[in-house]
mmCIF file of C-alpha atoms and ligand atoms in Angstrom:
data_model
loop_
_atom_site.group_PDB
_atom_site.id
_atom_site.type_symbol
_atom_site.label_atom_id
_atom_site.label_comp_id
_atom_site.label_asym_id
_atom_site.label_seq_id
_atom_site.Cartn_x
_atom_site.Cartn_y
_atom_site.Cartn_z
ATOM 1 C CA UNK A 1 0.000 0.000 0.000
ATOM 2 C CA UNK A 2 0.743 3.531 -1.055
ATOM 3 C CA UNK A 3 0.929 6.296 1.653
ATOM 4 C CA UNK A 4 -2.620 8.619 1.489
ATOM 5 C CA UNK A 5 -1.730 12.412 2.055
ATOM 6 C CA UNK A 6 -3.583 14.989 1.972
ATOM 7 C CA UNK A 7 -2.833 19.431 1.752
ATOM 8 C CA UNK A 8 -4.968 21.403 4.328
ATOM 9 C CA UNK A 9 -4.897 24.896 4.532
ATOM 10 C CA UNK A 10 -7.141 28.360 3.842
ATOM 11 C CA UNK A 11 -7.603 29.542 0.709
ATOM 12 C CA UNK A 12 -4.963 30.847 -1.550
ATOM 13 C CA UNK A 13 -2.197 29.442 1.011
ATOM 14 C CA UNK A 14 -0.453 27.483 -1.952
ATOM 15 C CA UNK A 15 -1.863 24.141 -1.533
ATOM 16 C CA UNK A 16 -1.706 23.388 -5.075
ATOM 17 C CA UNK A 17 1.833 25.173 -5.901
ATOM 18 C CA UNK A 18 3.086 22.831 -2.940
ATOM 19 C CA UNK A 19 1.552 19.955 -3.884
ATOM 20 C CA UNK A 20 3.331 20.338 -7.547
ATOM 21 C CA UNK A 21 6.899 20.891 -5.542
ATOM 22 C CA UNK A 22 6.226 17.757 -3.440
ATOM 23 C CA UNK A 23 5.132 15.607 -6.581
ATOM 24 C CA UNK A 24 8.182 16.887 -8.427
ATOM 25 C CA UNK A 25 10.624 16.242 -4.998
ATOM 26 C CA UNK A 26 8.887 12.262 -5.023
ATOM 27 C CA UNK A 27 9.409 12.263 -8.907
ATOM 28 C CA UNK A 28 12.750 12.986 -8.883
ATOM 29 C CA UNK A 29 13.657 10.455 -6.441
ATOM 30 C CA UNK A 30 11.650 7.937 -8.191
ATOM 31 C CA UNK A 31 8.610 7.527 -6.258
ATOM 32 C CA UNK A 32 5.606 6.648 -8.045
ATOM 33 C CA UNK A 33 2.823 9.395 -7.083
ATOM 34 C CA UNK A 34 -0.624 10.570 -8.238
ATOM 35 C CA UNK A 35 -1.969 13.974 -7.508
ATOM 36 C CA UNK A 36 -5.775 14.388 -7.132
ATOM 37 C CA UNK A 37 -7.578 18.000 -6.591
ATOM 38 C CA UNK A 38 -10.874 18.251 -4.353
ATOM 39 C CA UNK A 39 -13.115 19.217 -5.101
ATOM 40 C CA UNK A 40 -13.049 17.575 -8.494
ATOM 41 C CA UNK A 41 -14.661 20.526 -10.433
ATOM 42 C CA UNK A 42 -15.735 19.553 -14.271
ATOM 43 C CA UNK A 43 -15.491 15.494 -13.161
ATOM 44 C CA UNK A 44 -18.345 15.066 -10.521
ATOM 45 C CA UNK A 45 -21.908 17.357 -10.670
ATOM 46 C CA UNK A 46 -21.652 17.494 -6.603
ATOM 47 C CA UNK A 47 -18.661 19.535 -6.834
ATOM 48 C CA UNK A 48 -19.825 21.741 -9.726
ATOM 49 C CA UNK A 49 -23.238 22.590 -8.121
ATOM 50 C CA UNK A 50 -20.978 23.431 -5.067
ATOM 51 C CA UNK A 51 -19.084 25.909 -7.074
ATOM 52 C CA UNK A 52 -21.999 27.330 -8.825
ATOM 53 C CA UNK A 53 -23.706 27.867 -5.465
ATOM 54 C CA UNK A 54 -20.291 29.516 -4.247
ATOM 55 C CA UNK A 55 -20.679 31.871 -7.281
ATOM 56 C CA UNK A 56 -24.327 32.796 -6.292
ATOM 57 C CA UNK A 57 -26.356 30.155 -7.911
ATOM 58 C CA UNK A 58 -29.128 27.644 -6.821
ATOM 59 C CA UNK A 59 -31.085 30.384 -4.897
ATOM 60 C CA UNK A 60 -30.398 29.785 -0.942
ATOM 61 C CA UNK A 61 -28.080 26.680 -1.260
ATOM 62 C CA UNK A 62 -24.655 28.378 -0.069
ATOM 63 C CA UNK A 63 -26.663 29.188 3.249
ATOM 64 C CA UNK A 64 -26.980 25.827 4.170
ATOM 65 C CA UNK A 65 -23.755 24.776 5.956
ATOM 66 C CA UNK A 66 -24.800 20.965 6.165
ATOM 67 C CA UNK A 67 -25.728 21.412 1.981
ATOM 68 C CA UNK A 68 -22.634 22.658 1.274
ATOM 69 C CA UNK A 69 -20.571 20.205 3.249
ATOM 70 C CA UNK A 70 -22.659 17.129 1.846
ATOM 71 C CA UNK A 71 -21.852 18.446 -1.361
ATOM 72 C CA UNK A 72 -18.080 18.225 -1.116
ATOM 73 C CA UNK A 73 -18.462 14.872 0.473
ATOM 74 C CA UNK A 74 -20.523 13.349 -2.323
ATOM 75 C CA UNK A 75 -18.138 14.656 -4.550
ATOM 76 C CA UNK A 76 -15.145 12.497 -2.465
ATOM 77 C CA UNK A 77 -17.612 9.614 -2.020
ATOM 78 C CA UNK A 78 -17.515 9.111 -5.727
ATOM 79 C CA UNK A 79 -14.150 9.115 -5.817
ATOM 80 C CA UNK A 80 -13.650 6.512 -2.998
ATOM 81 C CA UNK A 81 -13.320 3.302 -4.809
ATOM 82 C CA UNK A 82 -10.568 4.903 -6.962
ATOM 83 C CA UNK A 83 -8.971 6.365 -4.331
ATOM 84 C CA UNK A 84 -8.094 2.636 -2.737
ATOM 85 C CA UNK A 85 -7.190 1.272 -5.841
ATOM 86 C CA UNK A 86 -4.979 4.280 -6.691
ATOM 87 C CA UNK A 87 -3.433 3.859 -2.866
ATOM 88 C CA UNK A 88 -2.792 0.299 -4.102
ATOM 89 C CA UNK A 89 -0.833 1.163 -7.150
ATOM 90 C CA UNK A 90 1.146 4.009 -6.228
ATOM 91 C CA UNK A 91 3.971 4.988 -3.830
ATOM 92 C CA UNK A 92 1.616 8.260 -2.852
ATOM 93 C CA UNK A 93 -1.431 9.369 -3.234
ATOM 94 C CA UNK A 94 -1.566 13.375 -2.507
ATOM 95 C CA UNK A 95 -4.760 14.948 -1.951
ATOM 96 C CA UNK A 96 -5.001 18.926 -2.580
ATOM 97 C CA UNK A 97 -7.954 19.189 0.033
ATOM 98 C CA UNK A 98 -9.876 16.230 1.800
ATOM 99 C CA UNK A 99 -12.354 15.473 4.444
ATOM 100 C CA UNK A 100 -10.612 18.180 7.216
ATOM 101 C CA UNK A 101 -11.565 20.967 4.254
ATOM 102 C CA UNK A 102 -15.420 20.031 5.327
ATOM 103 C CA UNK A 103 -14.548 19.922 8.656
ATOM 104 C CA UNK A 104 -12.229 23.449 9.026
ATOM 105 C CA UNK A 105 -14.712 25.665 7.319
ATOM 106 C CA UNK A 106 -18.098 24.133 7.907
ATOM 107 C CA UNK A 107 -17.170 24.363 11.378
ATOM 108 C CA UNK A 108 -15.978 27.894 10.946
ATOM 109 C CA UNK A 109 -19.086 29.119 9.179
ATOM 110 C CA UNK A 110 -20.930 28.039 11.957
ATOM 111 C CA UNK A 111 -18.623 29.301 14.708
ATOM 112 C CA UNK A 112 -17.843 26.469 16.573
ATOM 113 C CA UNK A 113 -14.054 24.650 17.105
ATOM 114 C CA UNK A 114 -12.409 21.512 16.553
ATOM 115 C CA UNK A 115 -13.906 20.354 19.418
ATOM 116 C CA UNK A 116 -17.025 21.242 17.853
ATOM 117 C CA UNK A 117 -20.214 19.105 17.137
ATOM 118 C CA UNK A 118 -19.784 20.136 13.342
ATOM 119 C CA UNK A 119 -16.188 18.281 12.891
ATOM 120 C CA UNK A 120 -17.726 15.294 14.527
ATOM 121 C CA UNK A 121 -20.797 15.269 12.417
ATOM 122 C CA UNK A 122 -18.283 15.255 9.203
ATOM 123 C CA UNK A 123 -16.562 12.998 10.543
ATOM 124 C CA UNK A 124 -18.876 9.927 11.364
ATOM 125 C CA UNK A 125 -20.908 11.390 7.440
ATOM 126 C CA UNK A 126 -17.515 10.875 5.447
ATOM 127 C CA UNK A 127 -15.326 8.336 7.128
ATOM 128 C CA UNK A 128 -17.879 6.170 8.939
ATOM 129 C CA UNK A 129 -20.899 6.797 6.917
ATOM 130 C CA UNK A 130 -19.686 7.478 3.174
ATOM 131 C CA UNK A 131 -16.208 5.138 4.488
ATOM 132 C CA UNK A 132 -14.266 7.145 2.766
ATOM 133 C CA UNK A 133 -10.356 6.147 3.039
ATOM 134 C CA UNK A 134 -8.792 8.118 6.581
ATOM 135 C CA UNK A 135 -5.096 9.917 5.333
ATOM 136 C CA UNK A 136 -1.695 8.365 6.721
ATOM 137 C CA UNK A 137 -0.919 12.109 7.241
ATOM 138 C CA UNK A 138 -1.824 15.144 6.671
ATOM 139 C CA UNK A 139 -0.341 19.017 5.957
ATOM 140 C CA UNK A 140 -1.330 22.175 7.369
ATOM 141 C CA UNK A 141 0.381 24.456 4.968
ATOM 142 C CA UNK A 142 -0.213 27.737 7.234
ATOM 143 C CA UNK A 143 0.522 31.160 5.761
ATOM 144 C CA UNK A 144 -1.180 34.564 7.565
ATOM 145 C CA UNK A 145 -4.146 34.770 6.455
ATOM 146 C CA UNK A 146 -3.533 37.984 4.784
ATOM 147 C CA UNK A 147 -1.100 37.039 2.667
ATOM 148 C CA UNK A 148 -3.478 34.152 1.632
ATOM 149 C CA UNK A 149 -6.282 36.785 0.832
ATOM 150 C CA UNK A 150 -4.042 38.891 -1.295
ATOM 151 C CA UNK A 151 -2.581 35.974 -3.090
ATOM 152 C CA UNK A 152 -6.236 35.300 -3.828
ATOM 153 C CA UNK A 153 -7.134 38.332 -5.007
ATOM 154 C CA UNK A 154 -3.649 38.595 -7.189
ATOM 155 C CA UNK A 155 -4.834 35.346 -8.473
ATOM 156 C CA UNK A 156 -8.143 37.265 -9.475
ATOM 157 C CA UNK A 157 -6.600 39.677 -11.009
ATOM 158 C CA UNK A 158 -4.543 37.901 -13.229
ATOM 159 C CA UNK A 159 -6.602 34.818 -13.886
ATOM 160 C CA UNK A 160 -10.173 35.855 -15.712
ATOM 161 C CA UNK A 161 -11.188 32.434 -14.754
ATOM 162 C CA UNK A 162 -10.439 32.497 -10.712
ATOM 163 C CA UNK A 163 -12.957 34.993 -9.594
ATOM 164 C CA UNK A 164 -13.048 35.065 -5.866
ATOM 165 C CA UNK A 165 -16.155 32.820 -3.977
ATOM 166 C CA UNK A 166 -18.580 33.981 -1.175
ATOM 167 C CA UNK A 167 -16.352 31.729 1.264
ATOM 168 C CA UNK A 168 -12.712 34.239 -0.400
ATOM 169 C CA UNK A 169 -14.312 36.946 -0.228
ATOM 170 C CA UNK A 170 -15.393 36.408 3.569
ATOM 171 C CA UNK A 171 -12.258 37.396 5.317
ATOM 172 C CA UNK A 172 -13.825 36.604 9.011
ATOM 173 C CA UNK A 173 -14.585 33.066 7.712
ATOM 174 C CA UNK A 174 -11.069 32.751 6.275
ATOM 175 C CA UNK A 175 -9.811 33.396 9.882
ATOM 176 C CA UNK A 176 -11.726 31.084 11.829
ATOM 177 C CA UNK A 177 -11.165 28.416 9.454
ATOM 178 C CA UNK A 178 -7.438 29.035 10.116
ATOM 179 C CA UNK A 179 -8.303 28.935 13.474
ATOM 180 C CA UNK A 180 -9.927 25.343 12.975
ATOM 181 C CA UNK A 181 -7.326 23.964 11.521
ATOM 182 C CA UNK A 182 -4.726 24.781 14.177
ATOM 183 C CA UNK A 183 -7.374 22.778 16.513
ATOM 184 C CA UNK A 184 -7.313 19.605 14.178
ATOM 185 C CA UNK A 185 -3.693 19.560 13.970
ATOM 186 C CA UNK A 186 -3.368 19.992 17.427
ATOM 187 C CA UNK A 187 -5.218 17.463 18.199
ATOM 188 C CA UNK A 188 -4.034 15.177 15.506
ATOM 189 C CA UNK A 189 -7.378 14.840 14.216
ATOM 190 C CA UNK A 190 -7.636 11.504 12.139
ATOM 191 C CA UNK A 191 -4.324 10.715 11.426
ATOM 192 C CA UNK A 192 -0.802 12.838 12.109
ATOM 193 C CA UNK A 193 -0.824 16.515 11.110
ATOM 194 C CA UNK A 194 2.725 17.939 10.055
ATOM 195 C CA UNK A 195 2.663 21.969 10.227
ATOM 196 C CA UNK A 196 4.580 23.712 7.877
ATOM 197 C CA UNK A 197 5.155 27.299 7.651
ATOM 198 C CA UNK A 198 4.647 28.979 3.866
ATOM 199 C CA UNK A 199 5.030 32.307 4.802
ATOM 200 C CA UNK A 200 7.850 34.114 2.617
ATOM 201 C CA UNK A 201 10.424 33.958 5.676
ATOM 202 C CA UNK A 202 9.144 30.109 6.478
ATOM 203 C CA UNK A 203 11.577 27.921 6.472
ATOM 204 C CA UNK A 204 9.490 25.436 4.479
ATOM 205 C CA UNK A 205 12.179 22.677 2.438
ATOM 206 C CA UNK A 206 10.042 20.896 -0.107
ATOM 207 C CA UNK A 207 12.388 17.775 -0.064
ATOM 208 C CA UNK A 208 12.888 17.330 3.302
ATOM 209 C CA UNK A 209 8.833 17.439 4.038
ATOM 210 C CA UNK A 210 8.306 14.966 0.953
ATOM 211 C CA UNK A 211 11.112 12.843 2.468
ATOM 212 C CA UNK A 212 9.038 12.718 5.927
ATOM 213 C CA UNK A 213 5.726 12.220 4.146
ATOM 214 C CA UNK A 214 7.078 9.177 2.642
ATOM 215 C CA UNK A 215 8.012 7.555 6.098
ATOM 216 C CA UNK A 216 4.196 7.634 7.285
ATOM 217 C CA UNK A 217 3.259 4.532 6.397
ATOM 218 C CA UNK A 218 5.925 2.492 7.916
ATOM 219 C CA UNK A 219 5.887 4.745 11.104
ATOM 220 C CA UNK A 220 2.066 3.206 11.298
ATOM 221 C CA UNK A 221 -0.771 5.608 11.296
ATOM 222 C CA UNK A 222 -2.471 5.931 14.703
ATOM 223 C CA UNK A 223 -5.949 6.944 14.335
ATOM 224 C CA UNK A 224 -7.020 9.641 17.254
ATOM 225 C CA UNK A 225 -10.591 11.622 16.863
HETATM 226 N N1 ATP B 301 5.313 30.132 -1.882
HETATM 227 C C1 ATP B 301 4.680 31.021 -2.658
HETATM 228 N N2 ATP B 301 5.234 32.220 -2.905
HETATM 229 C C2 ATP B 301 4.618 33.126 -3.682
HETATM 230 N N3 ATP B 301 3.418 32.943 -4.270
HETATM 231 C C3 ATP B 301 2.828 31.777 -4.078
HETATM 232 C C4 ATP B 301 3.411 30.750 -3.244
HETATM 233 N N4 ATP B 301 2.578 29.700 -3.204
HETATM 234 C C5 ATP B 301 1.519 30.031 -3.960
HETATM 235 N N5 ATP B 301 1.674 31.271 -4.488
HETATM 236 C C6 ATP B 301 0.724 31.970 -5.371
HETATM 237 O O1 ATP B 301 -0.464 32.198 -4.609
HETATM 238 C C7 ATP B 301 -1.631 31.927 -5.381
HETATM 239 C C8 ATP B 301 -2.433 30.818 -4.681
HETATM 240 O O2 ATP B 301 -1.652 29.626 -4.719
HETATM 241 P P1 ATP B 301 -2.335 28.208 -4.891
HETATM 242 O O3 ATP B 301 -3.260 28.217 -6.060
HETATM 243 O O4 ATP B 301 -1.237 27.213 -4.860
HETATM 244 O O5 ATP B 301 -3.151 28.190 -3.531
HETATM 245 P P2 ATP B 301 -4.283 27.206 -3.014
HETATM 246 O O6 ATP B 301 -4.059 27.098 -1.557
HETATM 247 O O7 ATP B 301 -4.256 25.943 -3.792
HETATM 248 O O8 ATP B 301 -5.572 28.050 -3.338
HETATM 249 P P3 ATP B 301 -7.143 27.655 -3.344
HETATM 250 O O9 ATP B 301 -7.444 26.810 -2.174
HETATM 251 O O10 ATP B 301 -7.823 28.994 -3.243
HETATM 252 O O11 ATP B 301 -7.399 26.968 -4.666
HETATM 253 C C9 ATP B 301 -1.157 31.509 -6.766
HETATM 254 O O12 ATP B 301 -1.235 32.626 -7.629
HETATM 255 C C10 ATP B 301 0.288 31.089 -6.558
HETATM 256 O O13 ATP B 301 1.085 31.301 -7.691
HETATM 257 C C1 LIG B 302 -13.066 20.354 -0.662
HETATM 258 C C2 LIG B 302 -13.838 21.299 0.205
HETATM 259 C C3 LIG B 302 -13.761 22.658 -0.007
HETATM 260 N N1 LIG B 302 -14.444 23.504 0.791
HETATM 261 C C4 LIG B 302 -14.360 24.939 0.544
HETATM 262 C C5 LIG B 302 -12.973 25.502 0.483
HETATM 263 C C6 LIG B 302 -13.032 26.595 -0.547
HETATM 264 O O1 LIG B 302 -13.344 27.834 0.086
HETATM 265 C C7 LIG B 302 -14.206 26.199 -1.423
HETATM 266 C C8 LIG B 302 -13.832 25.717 -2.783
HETATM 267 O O2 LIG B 302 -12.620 24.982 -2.765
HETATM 268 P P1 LIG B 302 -11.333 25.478 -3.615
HETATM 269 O O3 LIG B 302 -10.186 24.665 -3.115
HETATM 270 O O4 LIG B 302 -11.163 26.954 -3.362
HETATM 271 O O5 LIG B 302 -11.643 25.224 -5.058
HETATM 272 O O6 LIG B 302 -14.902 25.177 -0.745
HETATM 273 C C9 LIG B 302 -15.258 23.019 1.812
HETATM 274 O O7 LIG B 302 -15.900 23.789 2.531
HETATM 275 N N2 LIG B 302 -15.344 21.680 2.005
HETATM 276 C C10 LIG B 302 -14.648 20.805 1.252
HETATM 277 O O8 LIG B 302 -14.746 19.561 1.477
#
């Protein structure tokens, strides 16, 4: 079996641009990896009608926190079955976003912790209910927020295509979802958390943290909630 890792982190921290690094670090060392993006926009209708309801479609659909989160986790329940099988066949399986996305900001928007009820209602939907496979570890990539929120908007700016969603453009959600995550990885939620800082002065080494990711697996998983 393959090691399952996943990329947490706010929006516009550079999940995907380090996910690329880390699949080019494992490449160039000869592990086998496969990169998958959540949600799977243009490949599964949950994750578009999420998107389109981020953009201000399907009336009062954003407004429902549960709607939104069952959303996203229909759109990783139809991925399950691959996701084993791809576990299976590869050295890694990396994950830009994954079941702690639902948790950090659905228990944001509703202004509750990691403690929260909301976390454990996404957790016993998606990994109990929907059995979705639980990460061998998983990466805060933490950034201030700030800087996240102007790397969005950059992003905007230079990409017709990337137009900012109600969640970007909420900066007080942004925040608390940081503040979520912090309390997952604290507490090790699911599987080990490994903080790295990608601020500009971080001293974040792509190699070193692919290197570490790698070892997961044979360290052995333990599973805390
Ligand atoms: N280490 C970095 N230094 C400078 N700019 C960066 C860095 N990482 C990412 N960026 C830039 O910030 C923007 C957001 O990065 P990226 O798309 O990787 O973030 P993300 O966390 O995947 O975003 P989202 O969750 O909103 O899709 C991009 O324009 C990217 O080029
Ligand atoms: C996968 C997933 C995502 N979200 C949130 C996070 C973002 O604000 C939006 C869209 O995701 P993207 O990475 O910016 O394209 O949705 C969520 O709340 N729950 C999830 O499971």
């Amino acid at each position: 079996m393959g090691v399952l890792v996943t990329i947490e982190g706010v929006d516009g921290a550079g999940k995907f641009t380090l996910s690329r690094k880390l699949t080019l670090a494992w490449e160039e060392s000869g592990v086998d990896v496969v990169r998958i993006g959540f949600p799977r926009y243009g490949e599964s209708v949950h994750a578009d009608i999420a998107a389109e309801a981020l953009a201000g479609e399907h009336g009062d659909l954003e407004t429902s926190v549960n709607a939104m989160a069952v959303l996203f986790a229909l759109d990783r329940s139809s991925a399950a079955a691959e996701l084993v099988k791809l576990t299976r066949r590869h050295d890694v399986v990396i994950l830009d976003r994954y079941v702690a996305s639902n948790a950090a900001y659905s228990a944001a928007r509703v202004h509750e912790d990691a403690d929260g009820p909301m976390v454990e209602w996404v957790r016993a939907l998606e990994f109990d209910r929907l059995m979705l496979p639980v990460p061998d570890a998983q990466v805060l990539l933490g950034v201030p927020v700030e800087l996240a929120e102007e790397r969005a908007r950059t992003r905007e700016q230079e990409d017709g295509s990337r137009i900012r969603d109600a969640y970007e453009r909420d900066s007080g959600l942004q925040r608390r979802t940081a503040a979520v995550y912090a309390g997952l990885a604290e507490k090790q939620w699911m599987s080990p958390w490994h903080v790295v800082d990608g601020s500009p002065d971080g001293d974040l080494d792509p190699v070193q943290l692919a290197a570490t990711l790698l070892n997961e697996r044979s360290r052995g998983a333990g599973v805390t909630t």
